[in-house]
Tab-separated table of C-alpha atoms and ligand atoms in Angstrom:
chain	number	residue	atom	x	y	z
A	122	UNK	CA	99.882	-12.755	58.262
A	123	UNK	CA	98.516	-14.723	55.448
A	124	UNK	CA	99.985	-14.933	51.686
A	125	UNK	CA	96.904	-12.027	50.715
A	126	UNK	CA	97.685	-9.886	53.480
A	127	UNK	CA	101.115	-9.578	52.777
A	128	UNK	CA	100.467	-8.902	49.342
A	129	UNK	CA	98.229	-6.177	49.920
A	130	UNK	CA	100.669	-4.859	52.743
A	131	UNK	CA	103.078	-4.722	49.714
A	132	UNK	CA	101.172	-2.372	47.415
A	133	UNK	CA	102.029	-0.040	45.449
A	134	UNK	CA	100.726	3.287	46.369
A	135	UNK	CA	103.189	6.127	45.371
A	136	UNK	CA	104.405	7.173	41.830
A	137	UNK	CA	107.691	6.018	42.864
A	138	UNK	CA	106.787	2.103	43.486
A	139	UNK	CA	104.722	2.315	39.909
A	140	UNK	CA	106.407	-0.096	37.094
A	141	UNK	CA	107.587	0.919	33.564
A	142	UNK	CA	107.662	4.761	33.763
A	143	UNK	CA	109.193	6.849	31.872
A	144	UNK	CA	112.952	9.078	33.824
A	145	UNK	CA	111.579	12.242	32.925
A	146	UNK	CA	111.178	13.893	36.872
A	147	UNK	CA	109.239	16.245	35.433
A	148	UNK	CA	106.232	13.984	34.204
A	149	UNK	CA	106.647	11.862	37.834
A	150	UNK	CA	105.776	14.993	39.895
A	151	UNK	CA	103.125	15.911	37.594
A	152	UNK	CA	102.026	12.617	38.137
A	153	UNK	CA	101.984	13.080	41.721
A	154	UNK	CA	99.410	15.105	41.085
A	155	UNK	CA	97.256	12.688	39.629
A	156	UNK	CA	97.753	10.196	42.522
A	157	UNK	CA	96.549	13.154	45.335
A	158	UNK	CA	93.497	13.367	43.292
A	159	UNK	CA	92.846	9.647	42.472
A	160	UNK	CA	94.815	7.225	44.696
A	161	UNK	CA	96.933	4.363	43.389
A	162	UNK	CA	97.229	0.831	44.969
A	163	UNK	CA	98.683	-2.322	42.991
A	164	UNK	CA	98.560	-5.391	45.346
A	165	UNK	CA	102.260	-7.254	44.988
A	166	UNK	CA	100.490	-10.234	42.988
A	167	UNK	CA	98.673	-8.072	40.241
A	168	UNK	CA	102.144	-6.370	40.333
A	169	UNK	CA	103.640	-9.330	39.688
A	170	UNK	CA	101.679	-10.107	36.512
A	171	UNK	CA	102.070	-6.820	34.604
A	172	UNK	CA	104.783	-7.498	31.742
A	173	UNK	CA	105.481	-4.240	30.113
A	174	UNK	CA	104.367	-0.810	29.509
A	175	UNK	CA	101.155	-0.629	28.493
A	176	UNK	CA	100.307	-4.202	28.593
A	177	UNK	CA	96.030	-4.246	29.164
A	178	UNK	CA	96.839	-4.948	32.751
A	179	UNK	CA	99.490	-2.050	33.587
A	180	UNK	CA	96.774	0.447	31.424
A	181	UNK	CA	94.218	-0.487	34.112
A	182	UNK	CA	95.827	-0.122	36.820
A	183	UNK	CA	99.035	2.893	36.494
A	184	UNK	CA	97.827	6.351	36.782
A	185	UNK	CA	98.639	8.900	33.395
A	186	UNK	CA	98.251	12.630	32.859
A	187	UNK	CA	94.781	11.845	31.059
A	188	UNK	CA	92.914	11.541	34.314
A	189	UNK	CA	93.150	15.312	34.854
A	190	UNK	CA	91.711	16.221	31.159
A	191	UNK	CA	88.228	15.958	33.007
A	192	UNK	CA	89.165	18.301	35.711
A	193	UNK	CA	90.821	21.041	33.980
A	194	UNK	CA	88.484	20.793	30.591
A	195	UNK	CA	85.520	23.265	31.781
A	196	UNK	CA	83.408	21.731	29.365
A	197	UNK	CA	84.174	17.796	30.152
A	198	UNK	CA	80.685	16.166	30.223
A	199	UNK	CA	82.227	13.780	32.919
A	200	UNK	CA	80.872	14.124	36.650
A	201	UNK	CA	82.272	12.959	39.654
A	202	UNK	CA	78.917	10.594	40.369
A	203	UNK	CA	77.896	9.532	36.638
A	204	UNK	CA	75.101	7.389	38.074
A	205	UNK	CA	74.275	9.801	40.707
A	206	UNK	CA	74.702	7.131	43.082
A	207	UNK	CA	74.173	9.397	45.634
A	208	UNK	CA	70.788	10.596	44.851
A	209	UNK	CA	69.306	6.976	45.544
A	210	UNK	CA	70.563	6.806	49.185
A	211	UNK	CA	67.651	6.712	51.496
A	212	UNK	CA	71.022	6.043	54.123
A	213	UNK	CA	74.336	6.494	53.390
A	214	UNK	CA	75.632	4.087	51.303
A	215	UNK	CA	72.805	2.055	50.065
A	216	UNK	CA	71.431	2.703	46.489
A	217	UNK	CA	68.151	1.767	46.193
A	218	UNK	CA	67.192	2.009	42.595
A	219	UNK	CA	64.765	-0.670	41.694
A	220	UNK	CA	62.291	-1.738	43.215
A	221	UNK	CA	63.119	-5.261	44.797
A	222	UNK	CA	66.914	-4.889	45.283
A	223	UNK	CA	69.859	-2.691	46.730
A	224	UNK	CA	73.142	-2.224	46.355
A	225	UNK	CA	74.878	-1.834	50.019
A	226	UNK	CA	78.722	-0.908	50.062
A	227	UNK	CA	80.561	-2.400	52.833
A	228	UNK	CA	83.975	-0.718	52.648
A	229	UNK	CA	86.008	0.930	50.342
A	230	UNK	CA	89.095	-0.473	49.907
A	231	UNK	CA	89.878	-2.474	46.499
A	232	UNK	CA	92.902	-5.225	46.114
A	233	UNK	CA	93.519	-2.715	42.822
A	234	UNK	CA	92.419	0.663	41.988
A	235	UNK	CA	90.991	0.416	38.836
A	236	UNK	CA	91.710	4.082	36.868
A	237	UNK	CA	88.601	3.532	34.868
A	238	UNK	CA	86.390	3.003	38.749
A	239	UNK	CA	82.996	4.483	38.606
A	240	UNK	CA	83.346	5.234	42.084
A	241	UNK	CA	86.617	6.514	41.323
A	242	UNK	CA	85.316	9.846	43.652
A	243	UNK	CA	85.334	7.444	47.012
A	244	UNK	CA	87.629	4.422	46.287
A	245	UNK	CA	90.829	4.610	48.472
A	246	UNK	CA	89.549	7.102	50.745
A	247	UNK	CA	89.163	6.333	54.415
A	248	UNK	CA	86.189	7.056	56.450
A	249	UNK	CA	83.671	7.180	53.711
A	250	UNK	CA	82.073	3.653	54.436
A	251	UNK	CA	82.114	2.869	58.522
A	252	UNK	CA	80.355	0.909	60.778
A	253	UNK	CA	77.372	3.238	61.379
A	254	UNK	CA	76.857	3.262	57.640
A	255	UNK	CA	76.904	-0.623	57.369
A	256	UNK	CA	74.554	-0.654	60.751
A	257	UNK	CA	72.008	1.535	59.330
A	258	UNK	CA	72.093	-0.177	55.785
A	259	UNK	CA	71.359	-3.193	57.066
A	260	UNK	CA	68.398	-1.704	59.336
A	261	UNK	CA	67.340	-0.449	56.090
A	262	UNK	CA	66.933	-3.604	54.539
A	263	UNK	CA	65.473	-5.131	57.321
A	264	UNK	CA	62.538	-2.558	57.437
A	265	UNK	CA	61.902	-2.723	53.836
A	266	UNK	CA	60.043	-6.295	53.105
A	267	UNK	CA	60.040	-5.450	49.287
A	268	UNK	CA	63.906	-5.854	49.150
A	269	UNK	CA	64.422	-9.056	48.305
A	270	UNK	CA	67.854	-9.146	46.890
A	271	UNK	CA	71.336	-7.892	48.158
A	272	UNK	CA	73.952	-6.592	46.316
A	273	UNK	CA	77.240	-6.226	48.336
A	274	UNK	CA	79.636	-4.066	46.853
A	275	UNK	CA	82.444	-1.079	47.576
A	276	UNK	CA	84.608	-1.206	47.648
A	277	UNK	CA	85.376	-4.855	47.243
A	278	UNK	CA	83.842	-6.635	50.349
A	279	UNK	CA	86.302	-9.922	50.223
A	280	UNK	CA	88.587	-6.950	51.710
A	281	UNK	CA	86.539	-7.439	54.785
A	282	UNK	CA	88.167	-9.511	57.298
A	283	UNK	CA	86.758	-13.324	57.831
A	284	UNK	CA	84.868	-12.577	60.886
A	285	UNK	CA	83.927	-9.249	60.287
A	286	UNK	CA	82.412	-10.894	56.794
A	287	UNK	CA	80.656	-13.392	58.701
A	288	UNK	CA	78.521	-11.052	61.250
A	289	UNK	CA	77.532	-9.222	57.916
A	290	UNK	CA	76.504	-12.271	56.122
A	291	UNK	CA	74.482	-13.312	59.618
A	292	UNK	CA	72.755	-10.605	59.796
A	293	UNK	CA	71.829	-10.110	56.090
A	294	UNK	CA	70.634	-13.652	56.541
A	295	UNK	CA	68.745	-13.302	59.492
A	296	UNK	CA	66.733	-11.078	57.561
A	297	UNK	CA	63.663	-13.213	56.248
A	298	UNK	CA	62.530	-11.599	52.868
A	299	UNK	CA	65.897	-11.624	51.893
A	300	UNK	CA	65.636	-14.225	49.348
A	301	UNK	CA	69.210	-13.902	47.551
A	302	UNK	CA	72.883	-12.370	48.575
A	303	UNK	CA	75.000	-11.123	46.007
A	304	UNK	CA	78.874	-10.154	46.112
A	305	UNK	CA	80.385	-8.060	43.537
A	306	UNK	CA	84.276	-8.678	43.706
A	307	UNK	CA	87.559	-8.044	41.976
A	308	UNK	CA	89.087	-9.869	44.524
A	309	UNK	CA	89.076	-13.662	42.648
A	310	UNK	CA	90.699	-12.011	39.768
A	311	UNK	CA	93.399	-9.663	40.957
A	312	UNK	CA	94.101	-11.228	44.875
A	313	UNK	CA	93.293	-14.952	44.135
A	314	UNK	CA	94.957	-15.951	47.441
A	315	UNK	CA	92.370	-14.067	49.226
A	316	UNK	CA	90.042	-17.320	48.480
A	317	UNK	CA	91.342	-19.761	51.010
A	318	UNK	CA	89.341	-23.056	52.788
A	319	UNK	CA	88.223	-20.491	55.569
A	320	UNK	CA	86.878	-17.938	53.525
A	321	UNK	CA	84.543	-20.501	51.765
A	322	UNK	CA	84.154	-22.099	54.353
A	323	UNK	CA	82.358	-18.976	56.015
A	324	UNK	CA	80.595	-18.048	52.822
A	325	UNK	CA	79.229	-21.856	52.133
A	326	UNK	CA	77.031	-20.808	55.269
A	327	UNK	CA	75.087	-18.229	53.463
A	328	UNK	CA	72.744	-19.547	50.603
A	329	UNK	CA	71.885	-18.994	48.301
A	330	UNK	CA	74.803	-16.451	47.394
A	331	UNK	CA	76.267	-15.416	44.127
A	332	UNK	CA	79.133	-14.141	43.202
A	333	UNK	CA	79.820	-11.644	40.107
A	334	UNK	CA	83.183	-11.473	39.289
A	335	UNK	CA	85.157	-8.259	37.746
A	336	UNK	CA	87.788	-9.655	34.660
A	337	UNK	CA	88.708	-7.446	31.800
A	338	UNK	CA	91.074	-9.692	30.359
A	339	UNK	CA	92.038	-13.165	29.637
A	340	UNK	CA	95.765	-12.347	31.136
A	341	UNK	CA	93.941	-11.656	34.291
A	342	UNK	CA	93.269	-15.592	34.299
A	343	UNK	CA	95.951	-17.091	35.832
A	344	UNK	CA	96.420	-20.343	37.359
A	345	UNK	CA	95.824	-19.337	40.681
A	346	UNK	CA	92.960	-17.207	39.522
A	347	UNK	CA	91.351	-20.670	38.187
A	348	UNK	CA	91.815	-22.092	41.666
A	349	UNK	CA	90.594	-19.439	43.233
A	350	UNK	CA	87.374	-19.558	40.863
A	351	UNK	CA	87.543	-23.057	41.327
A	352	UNK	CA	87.184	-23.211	45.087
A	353	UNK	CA	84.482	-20.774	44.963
A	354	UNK	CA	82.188	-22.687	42.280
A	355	UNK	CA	83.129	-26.090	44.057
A	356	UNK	CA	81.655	-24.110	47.459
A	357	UNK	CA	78.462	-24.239	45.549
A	358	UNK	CA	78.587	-20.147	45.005
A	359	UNK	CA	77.132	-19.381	40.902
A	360	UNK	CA	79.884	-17.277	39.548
A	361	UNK	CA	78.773	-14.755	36.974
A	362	UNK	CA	81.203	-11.870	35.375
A	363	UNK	CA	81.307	-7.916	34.899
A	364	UNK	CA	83.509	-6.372	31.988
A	365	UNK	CA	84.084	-2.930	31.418
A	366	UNK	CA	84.681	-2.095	28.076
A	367	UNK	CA	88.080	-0.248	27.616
A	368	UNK	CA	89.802	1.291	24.968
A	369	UNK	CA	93.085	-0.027	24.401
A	370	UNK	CA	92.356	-2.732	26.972
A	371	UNK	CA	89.601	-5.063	25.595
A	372	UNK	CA	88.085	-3.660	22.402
A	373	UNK	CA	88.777	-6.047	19.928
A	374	UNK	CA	86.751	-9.318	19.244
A	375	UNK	CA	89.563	-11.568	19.568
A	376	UNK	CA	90.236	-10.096	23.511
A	377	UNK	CA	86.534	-10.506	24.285
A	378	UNK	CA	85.987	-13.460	22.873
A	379	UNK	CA	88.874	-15.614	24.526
A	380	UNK	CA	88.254	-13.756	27.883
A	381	UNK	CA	84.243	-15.132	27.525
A	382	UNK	CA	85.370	-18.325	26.886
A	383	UNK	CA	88.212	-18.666	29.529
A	384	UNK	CA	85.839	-17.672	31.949
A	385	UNK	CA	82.931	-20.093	31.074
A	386	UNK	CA	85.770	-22.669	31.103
A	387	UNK	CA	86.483	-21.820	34.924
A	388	UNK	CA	82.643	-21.970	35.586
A	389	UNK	CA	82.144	-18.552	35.446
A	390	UNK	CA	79.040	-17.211	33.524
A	391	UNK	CA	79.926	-13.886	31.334
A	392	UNK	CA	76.999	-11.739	33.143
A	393	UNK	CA	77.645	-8.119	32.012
A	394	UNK	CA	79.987	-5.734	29.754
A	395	UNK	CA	79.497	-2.235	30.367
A	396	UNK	CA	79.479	0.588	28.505
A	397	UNK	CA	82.342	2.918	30.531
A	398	UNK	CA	80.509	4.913	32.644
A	399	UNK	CA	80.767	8.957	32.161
A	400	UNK	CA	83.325	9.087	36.001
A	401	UNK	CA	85.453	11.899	35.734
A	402	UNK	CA	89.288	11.341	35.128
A	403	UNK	CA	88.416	8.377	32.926
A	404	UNK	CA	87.595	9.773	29.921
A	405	UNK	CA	90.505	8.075	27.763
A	406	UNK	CA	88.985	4.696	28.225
A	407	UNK	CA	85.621	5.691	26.535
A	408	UNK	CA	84.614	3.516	23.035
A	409	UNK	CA	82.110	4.373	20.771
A	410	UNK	CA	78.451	2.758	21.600
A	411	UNK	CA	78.478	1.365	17.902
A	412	UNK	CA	81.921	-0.457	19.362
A	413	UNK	CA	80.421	-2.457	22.064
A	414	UNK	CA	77.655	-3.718	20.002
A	415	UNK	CA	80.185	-4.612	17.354
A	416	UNK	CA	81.625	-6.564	19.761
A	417	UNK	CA	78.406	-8.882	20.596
A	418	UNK	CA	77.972	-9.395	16.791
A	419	UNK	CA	80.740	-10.818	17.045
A	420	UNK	CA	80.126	-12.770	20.013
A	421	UNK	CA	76.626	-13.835	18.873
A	422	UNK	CA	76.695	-17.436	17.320
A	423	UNK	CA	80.540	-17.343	16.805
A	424	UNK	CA	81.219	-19.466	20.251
A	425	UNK	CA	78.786	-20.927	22.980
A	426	UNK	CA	75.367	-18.924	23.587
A	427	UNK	CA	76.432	-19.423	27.196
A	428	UNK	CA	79.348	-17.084	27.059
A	429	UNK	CA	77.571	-14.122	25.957
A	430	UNK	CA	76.742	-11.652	28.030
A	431	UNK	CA	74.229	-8.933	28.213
A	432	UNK	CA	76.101	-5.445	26.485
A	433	UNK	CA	74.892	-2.530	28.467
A	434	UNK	CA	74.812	1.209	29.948
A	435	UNK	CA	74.245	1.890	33.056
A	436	UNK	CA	71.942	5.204	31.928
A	437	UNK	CA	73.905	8.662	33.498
A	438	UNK	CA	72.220	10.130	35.753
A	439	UNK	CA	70.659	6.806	37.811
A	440	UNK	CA	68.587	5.621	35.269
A	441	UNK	CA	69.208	2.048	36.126
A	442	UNK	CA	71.006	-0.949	33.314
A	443	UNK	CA	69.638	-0.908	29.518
A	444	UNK	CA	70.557	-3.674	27.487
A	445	UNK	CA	71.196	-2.817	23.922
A	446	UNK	CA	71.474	-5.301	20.758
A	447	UNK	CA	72.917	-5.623	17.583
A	448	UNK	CA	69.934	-5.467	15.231
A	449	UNK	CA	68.814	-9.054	14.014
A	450	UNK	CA	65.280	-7.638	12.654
A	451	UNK	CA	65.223	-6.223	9.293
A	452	UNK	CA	61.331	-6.142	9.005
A	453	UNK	CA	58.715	-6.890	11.208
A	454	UNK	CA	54.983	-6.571	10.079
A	455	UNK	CA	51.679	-8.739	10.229
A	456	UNK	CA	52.625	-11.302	7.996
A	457	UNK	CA	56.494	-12.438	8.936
A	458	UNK	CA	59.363	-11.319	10.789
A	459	UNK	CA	62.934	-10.707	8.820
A	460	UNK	CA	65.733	-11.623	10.886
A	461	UNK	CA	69.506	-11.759	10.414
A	462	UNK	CA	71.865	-15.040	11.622
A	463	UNK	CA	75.053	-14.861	12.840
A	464	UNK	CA	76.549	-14.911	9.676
A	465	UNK	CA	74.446	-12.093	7.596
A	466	UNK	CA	72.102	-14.523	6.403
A	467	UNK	CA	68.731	-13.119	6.309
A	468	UNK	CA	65.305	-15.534	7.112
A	469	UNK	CA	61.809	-14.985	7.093
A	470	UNK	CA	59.437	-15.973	9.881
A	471	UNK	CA	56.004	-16.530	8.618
A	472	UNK	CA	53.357	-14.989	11.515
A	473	UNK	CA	50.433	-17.211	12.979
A	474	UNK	CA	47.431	-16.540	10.092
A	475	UNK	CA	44.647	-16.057	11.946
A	476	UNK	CA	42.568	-18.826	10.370
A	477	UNK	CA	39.170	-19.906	12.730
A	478	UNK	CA	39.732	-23.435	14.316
A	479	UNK	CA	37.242	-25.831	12.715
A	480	UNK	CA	35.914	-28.679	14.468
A	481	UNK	CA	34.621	-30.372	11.176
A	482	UNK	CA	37.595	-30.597	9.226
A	483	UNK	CA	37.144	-34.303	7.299
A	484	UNK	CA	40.451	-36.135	8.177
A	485	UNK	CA	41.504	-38.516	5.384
A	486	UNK	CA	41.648	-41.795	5.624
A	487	UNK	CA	45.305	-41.996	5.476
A	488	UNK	CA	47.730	-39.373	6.465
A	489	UNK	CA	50.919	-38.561	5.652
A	490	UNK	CA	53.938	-39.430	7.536
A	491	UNK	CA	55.202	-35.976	10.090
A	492	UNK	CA	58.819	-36.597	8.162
A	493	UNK	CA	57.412	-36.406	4.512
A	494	UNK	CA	55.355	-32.984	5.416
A	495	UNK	CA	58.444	-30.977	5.888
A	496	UNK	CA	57.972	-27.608	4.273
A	497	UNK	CA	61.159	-25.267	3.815
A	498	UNK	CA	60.233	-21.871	4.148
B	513	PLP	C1	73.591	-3.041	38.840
B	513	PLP	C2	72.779	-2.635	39.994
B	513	PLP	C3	71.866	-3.535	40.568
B	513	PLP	C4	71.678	-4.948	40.049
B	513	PLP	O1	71.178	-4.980	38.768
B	513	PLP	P1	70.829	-6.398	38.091
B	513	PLP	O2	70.493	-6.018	36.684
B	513	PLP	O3	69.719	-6.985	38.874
B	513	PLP	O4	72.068	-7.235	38.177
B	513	PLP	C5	71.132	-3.103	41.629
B	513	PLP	N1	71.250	-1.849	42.114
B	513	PLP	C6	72.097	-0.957	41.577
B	513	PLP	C7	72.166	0.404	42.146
B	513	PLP	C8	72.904	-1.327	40.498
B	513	PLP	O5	73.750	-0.439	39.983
């Protein structure tokens, strides 16, 4: 067995192996009752980073009473499919939501289970996700010449074994308007030791193939997270992130900000943060919009351009990503465009005048130098 097996052979799956819990026997069998409607797991190394109660890595990960507000509210606006996921399956589970690109689970086992999971209403369930689905997903694909990108989700699909991985990477390959591969992962992040030589080795194969990358933290980054993340980006594979914003977890500028910039110093390009989708049993880690775009602001000009991502919501109901901005313009008409720096600072932007060209202009005998024409507006 290899180091990642055994740590995912160690998990944590019952109330009783969860960390930092309150005696009470009472609250533990209530929380029993959580974990039959949303499973746990805690791989041994993610178990072996959580420091205390309540630290932002025990919060996403250990079940609490909250997840059941949803369920016994009648009048929770939280759904079991907030996406509805399942109403853009032409066969089982694909989505095909725009127009050039799918998203094809592969499994649907995770090294964690997130509490916060969109897809909290499959993850951890067997028998879901099998071989049939996979087979006919890929047949989908391979009739449908306008899909031209692959997204490969879950379920985490570094879960897959090496060899299994492999056939599905062949075959996605051997497809020829297949242009690009993705994998969406928490795997780098939460199992690092799951990235070994072999493992790249196999995925090196498969060009061009990205990788997004699920961190929520900058305690997630560990040192054998950056080797993990290493490997990967030294194996050629563009690493992007995905953040989901979380109350008490990572909303607060000085969280978001050192988490952007400990990823872009690991090669990782912050991708996406995401509004927390509207999954039932996750209520508790909703924000306020106005608290994600808060959050570029102050992203925006404070450190590198290249570690900010795009902020956005997946729209319920399947109405695909919409990226949403602080607002930089104050005024915009015919004549010049108001816009707002980093700092407050406001500018004008004079518009194009609409001036005909004129080919007879007289050009004086001596012109100014470019330097000595500069005009501050
Ligand atoms: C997020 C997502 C994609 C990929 O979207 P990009 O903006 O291209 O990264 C594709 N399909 C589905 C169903 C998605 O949820």
């Amino acid at each position: 067995m290899q180091e990642w097996q055994k740590q995912l052979s160690g998990s944590a799956v019952r109330v009783e192996d969860l960390p930092f819990l309150p005696e009470s026997v009472e609250y533990r069998e209530k929380l029993k009752k959580v974990a039959e409607v949303f499973p746990i797991r805690i791989n041994s190394y993610f178990m072996s980073q959580i420091k205390s109660e309540n630290d932002p890595l025990w919060k996403q990960v250990v079940p609490t009473l909250e997840e059941l507000d949803d369920i016994i509210d009648e009048e929770s606006l939280l759904v079991s499919d907030p996406l509805n996921e399942e109403g853009d399956m032409p066969v089982p589970e694909l989505v095909h939501r725009y127009p050039d690109r799918v998203l094809l689970m592969v499994n649907n086992q995770c090294p964690i289970i997130c509490r916060f999971c969109t897809r909290k209403r499959k993850i951890g369930f067997p028998g879901i996700v099998t071989r049939e689905t996979l087979r006919q997903g890929i047949e989908y694909i391979r009739l449908h010449s306008e899909i031209r990108d692959v997204i490969l989700s879950g379920g985490d699909p570094l879960l897959v074994p090496d060899k299994e991985l492999d056939r599905i990477l062949r075959e996605l390959r051997s497809i020829e308007h297949l242009e690009i591969i993705r994998i969406g992962t928490r795997v780098p992040g939460t199992l690092p030791h799951r990235v070994t030589q072999e493992l790249c080795k196999i995925l090196k194969k498969y060009h061009p193939l990205y990788f997004n990358i699920h961190f929520n933290h900058p305690d997630e980054i560990t040192p054998e997270v950056e080797e993990a993340c290493n490997m990967l980006a030294d194996s050629g594979i563009p690493l992007g992130s995905q953040t989901v914003l979380l109350k008490g977890v990572n909303d607060n500028s000085d969280v978001m900000t050192k988490l952007m910039q400990k990823l872009l110093k690991m090669r990782v390009k912050p991708y996406y943060i995401y509004q927390a989708d509207m999954a039932l049993g996750t209520n508790h880690f909703r924000t306020n919009v106005q608290k994600g775009l808060d959050l570029m602001s102050s992203l925006q000009g404070h450190t590198s351009g290249m570690g900010v991502p795009y902020f956005v919501i997946d729209a319920p109901g399947g109405g695909g990503k919409v990226r949403l901005l602080p607002n930089t313009v104050i005024e915009h008409n015919e004549k010049e465009v108001r816009i707002k720096n980093y700092e407050g600072k406001v500018f004008s932007y004079p518009q194009p005048t609409n001036k005909p060209s004129n080919n007879n202009t007289v050009i004086p005998e001596e012109l100014p130098a470019a330097d000595s024409c500069r005009i501050s507006v």
